[in-house]
Coordinates of C-alpha atoms in Angstrom, one line a residue:
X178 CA 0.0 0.0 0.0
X179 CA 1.5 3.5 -0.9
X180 CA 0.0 6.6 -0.3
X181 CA -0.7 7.5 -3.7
X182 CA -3.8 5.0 -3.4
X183 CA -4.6 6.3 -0.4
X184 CA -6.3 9.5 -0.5
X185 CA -6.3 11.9 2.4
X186 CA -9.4 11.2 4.1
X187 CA -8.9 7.4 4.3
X188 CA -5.0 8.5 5.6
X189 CA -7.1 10.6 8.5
X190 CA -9.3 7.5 9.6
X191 CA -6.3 5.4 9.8
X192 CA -4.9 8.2 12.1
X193 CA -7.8 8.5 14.1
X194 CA -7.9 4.6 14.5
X195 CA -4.6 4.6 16.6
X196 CA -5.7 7.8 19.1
X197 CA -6.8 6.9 22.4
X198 CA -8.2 11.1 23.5
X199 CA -9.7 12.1 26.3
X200 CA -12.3 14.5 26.8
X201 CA -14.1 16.9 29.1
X202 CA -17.6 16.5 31.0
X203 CA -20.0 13.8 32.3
X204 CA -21.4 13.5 28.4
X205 CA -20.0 12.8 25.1
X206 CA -18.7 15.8 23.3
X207 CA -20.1 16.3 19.7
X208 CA -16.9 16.3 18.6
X209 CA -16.2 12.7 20.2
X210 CA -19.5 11.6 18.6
X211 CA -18.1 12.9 14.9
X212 CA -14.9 11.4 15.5
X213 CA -15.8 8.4 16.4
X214 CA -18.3 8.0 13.0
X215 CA -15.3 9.2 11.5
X216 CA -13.1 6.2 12.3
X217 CA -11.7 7.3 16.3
X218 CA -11.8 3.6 17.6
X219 CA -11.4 4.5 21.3
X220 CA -11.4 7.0 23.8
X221 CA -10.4 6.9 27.3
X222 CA -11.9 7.9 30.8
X223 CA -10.7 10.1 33.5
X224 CA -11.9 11.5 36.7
X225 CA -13.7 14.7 34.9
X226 CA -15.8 12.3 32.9
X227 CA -17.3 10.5 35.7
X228 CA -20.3 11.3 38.3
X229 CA -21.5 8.0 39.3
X230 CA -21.8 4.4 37.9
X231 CA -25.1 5.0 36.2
X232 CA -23.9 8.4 34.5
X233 CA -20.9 6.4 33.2
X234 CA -23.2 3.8 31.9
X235 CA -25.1 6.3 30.2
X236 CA -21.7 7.8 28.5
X237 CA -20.7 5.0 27.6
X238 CA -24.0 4.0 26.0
X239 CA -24.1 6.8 23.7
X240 CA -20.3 6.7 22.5
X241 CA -21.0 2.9 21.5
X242 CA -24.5 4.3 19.5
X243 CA -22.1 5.5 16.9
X244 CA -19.3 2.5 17.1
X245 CA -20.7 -1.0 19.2
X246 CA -17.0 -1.7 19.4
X247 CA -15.8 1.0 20.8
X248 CA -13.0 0.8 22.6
X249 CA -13.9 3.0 25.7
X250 CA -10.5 2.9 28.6
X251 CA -10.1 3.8 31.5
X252 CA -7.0 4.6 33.9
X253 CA -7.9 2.9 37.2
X254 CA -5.8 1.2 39.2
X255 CA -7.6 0.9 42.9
X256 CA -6.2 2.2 45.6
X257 CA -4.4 5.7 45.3
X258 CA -5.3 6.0 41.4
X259 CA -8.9 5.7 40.9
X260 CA -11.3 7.4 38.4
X261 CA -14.3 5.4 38.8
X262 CA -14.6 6.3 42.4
X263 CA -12.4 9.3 42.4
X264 CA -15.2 11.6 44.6
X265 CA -14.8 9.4 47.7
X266 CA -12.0 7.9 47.2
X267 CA -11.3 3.9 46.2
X268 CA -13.5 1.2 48.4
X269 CA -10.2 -1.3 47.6
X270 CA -7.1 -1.2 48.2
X271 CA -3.7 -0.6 45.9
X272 CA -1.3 -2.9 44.8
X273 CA 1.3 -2.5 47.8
X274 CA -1.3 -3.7 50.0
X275 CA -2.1 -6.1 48.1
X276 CA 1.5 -7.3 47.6
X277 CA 1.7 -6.7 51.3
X278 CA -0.7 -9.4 51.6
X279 CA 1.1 -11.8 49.4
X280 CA -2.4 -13.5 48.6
X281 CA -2.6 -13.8 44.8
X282 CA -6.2 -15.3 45.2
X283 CA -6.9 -12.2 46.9
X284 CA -5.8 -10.0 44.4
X285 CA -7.4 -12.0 41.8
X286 CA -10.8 -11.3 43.7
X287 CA -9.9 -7.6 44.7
X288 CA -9.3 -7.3 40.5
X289 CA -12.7 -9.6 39.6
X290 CA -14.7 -7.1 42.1
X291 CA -13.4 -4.2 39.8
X292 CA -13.7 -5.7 36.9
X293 CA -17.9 -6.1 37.6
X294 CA -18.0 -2.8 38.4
X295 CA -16.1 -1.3 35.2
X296 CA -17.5 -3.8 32.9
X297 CA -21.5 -2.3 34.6
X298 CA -20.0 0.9 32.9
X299 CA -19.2 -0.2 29.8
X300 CA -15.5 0.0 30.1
X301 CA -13.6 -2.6 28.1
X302 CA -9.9 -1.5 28.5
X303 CA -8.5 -0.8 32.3
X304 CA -4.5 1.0 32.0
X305 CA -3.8 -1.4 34.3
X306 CA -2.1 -3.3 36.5
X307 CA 1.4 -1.4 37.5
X308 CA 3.9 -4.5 36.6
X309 CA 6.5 -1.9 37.8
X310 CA 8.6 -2.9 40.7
X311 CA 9.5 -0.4 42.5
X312 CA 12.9 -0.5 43.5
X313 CA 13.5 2.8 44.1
X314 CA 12.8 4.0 47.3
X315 CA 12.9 7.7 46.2
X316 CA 10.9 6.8 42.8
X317 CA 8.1 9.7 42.8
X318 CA 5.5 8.4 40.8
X319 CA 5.1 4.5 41.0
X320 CA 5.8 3.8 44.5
X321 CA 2.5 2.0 46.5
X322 CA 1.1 1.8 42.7
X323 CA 3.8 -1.2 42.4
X324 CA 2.6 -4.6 43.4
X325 CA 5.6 -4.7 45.8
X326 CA 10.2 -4.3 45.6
X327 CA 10.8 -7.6 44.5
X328 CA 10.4 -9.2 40.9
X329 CA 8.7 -12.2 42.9
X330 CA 5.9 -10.7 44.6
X331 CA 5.1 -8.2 41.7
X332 CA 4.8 -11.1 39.0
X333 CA 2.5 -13.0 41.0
X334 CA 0.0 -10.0 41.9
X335 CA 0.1 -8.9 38.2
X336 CA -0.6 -11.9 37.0
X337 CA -3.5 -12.9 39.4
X338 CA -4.9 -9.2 38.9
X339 CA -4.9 -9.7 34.9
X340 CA -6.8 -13.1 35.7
X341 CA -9.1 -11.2 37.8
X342 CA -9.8 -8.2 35.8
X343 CA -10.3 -10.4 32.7
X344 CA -12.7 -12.3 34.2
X345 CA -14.8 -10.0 34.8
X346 CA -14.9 -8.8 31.3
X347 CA -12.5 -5.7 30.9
X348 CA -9.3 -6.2 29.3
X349 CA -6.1 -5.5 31.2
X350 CA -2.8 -3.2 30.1
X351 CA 0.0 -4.2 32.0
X352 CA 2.2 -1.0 32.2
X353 CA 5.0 0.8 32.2
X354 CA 6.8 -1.0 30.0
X355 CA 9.8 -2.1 30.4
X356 CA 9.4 -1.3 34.0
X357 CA 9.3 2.2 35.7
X358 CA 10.3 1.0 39.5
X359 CA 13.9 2.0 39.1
X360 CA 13.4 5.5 38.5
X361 CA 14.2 8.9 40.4
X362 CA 11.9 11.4 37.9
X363 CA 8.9 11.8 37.3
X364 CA 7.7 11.3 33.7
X365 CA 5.4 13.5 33.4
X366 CA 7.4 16.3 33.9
X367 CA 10.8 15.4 32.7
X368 CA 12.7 11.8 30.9
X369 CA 13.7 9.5 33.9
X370 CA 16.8 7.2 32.7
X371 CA 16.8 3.7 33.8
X372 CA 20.6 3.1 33.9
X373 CA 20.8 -0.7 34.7
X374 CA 22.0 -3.5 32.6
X375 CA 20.4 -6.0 30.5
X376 CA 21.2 -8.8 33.0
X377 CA 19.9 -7.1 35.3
X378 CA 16.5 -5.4 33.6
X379 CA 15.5 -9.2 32.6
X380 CA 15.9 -10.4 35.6
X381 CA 14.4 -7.8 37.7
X382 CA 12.4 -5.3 35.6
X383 CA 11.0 -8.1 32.6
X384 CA 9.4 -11.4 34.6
X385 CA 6.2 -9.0 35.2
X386 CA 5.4 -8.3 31.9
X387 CA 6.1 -11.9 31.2
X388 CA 3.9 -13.2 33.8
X389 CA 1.1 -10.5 32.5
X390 CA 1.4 -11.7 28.7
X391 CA 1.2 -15.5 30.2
X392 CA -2.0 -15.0 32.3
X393 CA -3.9 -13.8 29.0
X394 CA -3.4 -10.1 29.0
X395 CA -3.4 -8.5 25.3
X396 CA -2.4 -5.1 25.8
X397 CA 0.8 -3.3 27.4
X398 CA 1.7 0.2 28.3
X399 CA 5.2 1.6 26.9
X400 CA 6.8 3.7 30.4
X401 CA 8.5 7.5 29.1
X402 CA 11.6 6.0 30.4
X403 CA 15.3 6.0 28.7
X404 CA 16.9 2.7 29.1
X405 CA 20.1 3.0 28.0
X406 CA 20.9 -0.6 28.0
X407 CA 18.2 -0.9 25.0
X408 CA 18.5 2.1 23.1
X409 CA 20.5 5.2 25.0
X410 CA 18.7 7.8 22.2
X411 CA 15.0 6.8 22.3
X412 CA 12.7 6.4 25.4
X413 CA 10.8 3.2 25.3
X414 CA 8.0 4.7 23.9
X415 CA 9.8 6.2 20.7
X416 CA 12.1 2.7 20.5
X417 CA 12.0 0.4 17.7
X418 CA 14.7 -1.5 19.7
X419 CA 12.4 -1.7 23.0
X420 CA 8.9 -1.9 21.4
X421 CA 9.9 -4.5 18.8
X422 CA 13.1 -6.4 19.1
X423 CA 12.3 -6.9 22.8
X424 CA 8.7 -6.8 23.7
X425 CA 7.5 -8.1 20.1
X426 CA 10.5 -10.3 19.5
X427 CA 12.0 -11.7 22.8
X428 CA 9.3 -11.4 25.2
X429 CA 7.0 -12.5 22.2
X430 CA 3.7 -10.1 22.8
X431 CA 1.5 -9.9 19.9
X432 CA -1.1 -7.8 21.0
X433 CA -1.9 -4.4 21.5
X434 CA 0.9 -2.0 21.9
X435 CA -0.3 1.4 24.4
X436 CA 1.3 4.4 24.6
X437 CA 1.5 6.1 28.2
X438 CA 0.0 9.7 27.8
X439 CA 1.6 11.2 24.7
X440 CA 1.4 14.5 26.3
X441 CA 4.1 14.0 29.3
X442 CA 6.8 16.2 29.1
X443 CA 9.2 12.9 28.7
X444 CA 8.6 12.7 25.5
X445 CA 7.1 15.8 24.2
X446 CA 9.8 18.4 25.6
X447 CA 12.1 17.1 22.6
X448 CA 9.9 16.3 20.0
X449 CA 6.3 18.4 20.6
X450 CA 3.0 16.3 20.7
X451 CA 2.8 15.6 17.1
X452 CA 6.5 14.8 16.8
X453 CA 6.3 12.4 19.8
X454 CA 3.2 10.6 18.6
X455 CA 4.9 9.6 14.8
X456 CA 7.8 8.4 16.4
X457 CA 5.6 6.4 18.8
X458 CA 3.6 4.8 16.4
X459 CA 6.5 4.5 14.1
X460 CA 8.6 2.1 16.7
X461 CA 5.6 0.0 17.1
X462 CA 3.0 2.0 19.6
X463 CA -0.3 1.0 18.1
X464 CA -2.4 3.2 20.1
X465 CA -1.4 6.7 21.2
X466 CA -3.2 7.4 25.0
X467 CA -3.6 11.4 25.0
X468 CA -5.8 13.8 27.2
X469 CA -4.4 13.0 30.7
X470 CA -4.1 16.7 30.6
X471 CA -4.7 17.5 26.7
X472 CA -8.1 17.0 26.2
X473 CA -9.5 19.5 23.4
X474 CA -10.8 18.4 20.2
X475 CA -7.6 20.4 18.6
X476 CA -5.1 17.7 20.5
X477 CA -6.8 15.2 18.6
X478 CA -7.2 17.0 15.3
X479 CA -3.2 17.6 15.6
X480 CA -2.3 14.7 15.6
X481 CA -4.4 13.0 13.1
X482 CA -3.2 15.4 11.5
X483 CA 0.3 15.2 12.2
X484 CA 0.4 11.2 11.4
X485 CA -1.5 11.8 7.9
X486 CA 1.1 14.2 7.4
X487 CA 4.0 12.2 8.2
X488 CA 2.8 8.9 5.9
X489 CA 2.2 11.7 3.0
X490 CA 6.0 13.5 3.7
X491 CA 7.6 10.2 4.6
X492 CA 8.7 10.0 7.8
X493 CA 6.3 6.8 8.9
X494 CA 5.2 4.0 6.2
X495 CA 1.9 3.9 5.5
X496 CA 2.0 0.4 6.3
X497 CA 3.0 0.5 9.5
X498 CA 0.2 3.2 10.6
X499 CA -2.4 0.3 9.0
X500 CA -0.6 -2.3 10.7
X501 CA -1.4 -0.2 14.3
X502 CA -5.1 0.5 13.2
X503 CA -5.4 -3.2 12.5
X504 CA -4.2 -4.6 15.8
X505 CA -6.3 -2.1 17.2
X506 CA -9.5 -3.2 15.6
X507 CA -8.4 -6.6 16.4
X508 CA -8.2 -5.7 20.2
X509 CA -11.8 -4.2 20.0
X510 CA -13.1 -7.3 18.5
X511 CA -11.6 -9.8 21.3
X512 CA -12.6 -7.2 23.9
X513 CA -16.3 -7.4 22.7
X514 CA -16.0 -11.0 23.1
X515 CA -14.8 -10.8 26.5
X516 CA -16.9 -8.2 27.4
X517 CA -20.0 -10.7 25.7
X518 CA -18.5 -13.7 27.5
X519 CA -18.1 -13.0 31.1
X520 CA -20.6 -13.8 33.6
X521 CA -19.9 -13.2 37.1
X522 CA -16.6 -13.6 38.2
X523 CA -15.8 -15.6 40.8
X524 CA -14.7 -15.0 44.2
X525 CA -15.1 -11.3 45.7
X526 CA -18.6 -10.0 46.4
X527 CA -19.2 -7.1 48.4
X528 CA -16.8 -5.9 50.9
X529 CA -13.9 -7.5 49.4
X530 CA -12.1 -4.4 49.1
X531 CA -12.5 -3.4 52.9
X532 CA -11.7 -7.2 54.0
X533 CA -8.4 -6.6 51.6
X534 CA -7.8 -3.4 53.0
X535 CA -7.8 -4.4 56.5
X536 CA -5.3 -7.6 56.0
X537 CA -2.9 -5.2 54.9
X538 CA -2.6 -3.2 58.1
X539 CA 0.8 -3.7 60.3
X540 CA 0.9 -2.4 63.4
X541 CA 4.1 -1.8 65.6
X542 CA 5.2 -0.2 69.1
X543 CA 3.9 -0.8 72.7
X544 CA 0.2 -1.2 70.8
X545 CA -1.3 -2.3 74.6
X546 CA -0.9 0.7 76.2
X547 CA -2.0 3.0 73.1
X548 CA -4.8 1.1 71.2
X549 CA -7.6 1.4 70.8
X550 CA -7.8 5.3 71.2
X551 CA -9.3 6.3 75.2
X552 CA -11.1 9.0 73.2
X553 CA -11.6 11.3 70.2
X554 CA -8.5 12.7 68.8
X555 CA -6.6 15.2 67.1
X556 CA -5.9 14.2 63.8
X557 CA -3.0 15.8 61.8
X558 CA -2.5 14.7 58.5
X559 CA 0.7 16.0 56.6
X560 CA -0.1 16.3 52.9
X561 CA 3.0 15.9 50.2
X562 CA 1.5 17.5 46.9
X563 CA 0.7 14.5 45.0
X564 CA 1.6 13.3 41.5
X565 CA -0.8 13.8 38.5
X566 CA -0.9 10.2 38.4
X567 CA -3.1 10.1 41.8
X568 CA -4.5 13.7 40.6
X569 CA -5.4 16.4 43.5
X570 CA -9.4 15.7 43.8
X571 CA -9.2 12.1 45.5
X572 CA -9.5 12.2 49.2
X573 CA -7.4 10.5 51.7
X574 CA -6.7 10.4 55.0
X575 CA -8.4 8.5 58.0
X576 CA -9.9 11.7 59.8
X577 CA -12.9 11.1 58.3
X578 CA -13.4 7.2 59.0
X579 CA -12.5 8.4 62.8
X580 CA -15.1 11.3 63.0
X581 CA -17.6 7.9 61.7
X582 CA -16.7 6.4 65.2
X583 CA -15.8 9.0 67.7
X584 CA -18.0 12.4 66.5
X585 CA -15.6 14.5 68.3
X586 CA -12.6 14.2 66.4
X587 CA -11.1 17.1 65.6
X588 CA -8.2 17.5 62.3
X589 CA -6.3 19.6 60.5
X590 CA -4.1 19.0 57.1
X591 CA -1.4 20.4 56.6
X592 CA 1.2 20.9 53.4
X593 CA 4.5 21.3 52.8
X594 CA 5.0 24.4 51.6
X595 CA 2.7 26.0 54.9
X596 CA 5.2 25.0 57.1
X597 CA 8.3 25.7 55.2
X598 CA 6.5 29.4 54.7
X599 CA 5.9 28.9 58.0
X600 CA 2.4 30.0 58.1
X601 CA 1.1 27.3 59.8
X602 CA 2.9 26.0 62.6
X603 CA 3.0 23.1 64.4
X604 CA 2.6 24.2 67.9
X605 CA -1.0 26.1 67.1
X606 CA -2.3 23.3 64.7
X607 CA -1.4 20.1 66.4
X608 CA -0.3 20.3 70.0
X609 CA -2.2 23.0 71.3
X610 CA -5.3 21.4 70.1
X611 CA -4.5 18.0 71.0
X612 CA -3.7 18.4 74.8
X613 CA -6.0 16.5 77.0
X614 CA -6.5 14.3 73.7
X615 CA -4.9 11.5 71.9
X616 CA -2.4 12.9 68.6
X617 CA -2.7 10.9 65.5
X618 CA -0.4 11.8 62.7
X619 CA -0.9 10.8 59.4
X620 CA 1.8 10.7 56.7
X621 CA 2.3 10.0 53.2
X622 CA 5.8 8.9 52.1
X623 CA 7.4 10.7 54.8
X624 CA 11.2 8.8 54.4
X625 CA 10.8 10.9 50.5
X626 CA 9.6 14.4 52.3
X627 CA 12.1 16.0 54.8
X628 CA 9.8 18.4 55.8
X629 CA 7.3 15.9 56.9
X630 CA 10.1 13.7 58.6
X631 CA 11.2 16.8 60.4
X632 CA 7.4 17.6 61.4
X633 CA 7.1 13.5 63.0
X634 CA 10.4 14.5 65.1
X635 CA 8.5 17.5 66.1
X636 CA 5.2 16.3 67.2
X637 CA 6.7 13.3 68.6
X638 CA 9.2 14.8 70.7
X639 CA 6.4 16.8 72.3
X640 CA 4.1 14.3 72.5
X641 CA 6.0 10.9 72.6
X642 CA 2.7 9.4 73.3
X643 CA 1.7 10.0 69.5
X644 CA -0.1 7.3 67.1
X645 CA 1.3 7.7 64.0
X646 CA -0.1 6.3 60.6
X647 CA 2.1 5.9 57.2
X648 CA 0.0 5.4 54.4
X649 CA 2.5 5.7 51.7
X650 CA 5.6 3.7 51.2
X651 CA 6.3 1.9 55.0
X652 CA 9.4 2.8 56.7
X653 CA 10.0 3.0 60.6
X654 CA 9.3 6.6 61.2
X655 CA 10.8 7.2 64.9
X656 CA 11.7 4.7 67.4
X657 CA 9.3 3.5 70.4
X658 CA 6.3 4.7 68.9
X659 CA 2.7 3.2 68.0
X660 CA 3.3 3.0 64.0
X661 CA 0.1 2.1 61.9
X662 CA 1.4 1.2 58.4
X663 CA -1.7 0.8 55.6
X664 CA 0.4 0.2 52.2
X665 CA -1.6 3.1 50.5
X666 CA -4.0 6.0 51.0
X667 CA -7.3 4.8 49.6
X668 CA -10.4 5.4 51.3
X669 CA -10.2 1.2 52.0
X670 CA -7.4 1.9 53.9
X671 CA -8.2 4.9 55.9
X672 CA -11.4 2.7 57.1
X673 CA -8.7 -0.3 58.1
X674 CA -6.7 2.4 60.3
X675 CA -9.3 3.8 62.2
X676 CA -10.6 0.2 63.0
X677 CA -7.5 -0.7 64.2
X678 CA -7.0 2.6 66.4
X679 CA -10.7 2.4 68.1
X680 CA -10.7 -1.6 68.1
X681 CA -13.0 -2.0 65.1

């Protein structure tokens, strides 16, 4: 095929085949609906799109009027990255706590339980699970998202949650591939470098994706990573060496290749959008996710526009820009047929996620003479700004769960850059409050914040007697106290933690 034969309009279907866009608002956009009679095969869901279950039913009802084999994704994880239940915050748990678990049955229902509920919406393809192993300690943007540190534990829960999910009729994406644990940036503002060696990147970074691709899933996530033992010029997501001689050719995949946004600054600070998405789709990305934080009908127009114009200039072969819209209407056939073909999945049922959520839960220190609480307490949650992964509007914490079971509980958040401003400070918002009342203190990541490890010292020095509660990564935070650790910050897991401090 050449594109002399192939006349504009049939190059711009082909382009619009491969795009993955977001949008804004609770209903389809009538550009959405045009695109999509135009050729757009997919599009994919965030946290602006969604109200409640029966609204995203509705949505997704009247984006499949125009195409029944619409591709509609989504990019929820559980735990600290939800869309579907971004208002209140996730009623299951994330993969650390589910690693923490070490219960691949567990995980497999914890997955299956989503998967009902996604597939209710008429969601077919879920970015995940994070086959990422994360470790980095200091990694900024996969961290609890990662089934666990070790290679082990993170192939066993990605492969149990692609069982589960499937089961339940949505198609998995395992992502970031070739694994975004060993990291110290954060792609969507700059290019992180993975810098290990090949011996090392199959044996640590690789068995996850392997273990996904085994257990049935057909689509993976390309990371915005450089790894220089592959291809020291291209991130993964632009490499022809990564995408194809290792994920095609040695690890043997044959399905659908996704790209992580094609927005992120990784990719697009060197190249632009349009530049980034050709030499995506040239090195084998088959469909280009875009409107993380692009979402306008002129993202999508440019870069239809920008892949037509590369086939007709040169700089991508026609037939590989077919070769992407045909694996992609291949996935949206088989997810149909999955979609058609699951009845309820087995295992779960409701309250899975809280039971989940609660077996996570580690407690340490002189619990006897501190637990449960003798009454309502002061609650002060330190807040790191969080990544645009986990996005701003999800609430965490356990002050609320608390106030559930002792009405009197008082709180206060607080954020980096108040104290280091210093116009909140520490004495007026926690410990003045707080006397003649238990101190909880609730942290996020606090070994990857110095100002929030110098804030436990503080309150802890002045009240020794503190309960303090890590919901991010778990790391002894000072010695001799009560330490709560939860594995992640979903609303699951603020429930666990307030159980455990009041006796449940």
């Amino acid at each position: 095929m050449t594109s002399s034969s192939n006349p504009g309009g049939a190059l711009r279907r082909l382009a619009l085949n491969v795009l993955q866009p977001g949008f804004v608002g609770t209903e389809a956009p009538g550009w959405v609906l045009r695109a999509v009679a135009d050729g757009l095969s997919s599009v994919v869901l965030f946290a602006r799109n969604i109200d409640s279950p029966d609204q995203v039913a509705r949505l997704t009802e009247r984006l499949r009027a125009e195409n029944p084999a619409l591709i509609v994704a989504i990019d929820e994880e559980a735990g600290d990255v939800t869309r579907i239940e971004s208002a209140a915050g996730s009623s299951r748990p994330g993969n650390f706590a589910l690693g923490t678990v070490d219960d691949p049955e567990l995980t497999e229902a914890v997955a299956a339980d989503l998967g009902r509920q996604l597939r209710a919406a008429g969601v077919s393809l879920d970015y995940a699970p994070s086959a990422d192993v994360n470790s980095n300690p200091d990694n900024p943007v996969i961290g609890v998202r990662s089934f666990g540190t070790g290679t082990d534990v993170v192939s066993r829960h990605t492969a149990a949650w692609v069982r589960g999910l499937q089961s339940a009729g949505v198609a998995a994406c395992a992502k970031h591939f070739p694994g975004h644990g060993d990291v110290a940036v954060d792609s969507h503002h700059d290019l992180p470098a993975y810098l290990a060696g090949r011996e090392e990147i199959e044996a640590r970074a690789l068995p996850p994706f392997r273990a996904a691709v085994d257990a049935g899933a057909r689509a993976v996530m390309s990371g915005h990573l450089l790894v220089p033992a592959y291809d020291p010029g291209r991130p993964a997501t632009l490499s022809r060496r990564i995408l194809h001689d290792l994920l095609r050719g040695e690890l043997g995949f044959d399905g659908l290749v996704v790209s992580d946004a094609i927005e992120m600054a990784a990719v697009t600070r060197a190249y632009g959008i349009g530049g980034a998405a050709v030499r995506a789709v040239a090195a084998g990305v088959d469909a280009l996710c875009v409107g993380g934080e692009s979402a306008e009908e002129s993202t999508t127009e440019l870069l239809a526009g920008a892949l037509a114009g590369a086939v007709t200039d040169g700089a991508l072969a026609e037939e590989r820009l077919a070769d992407a819209a045909r694996r992609v209407a291949e996935f949206a056939d088989w997810s149909v047929k999955l979609r058609e073909s699951a009845g309820d999945a087995p295992g779960g049922g409701a309250g899975i996620g809280q039971l989940a959520a609660r077996r996570a839960v580690r407690v340490t220190g002189a619990v006897r003479d501190a637990l449960p609480l003798p009454s309502a307490p002061h609650v002060v949650e330190l807040a790191p700004a969080t990544n645009l992964a986990i996005g701003k509007e999800t609430p965490w914490g356990i002050a609320a769960a608390l106030r559930e079971r002792l009405p009197d509980t008082t709180s206060v958040r607080v954020h980096g850059h108040q104290l280091q401003a210093r116009t909140v400070a520490l004495e007026e918002c926690a410990l003045r409050p707080a006397v003649g009342r238990p101190l909880v203190v609730v942290v996020r990541d606090a070994a990857r914040h110095g100002w929030m490890s110098r804030a436990v010292t503080d309150l802890t020095t002045a009240r020794p007697d503190a309960v303090l509660v890590e919901m991010g990564l778990p790391h002894p935070l000072t010695e001799g106290a009560v330490q709560v650790f939860t594995h992640g910050a979903s609303t699951a897991s603020g429930v666990a933690a307030a159980e455990v401090l009041t006796g449940g």
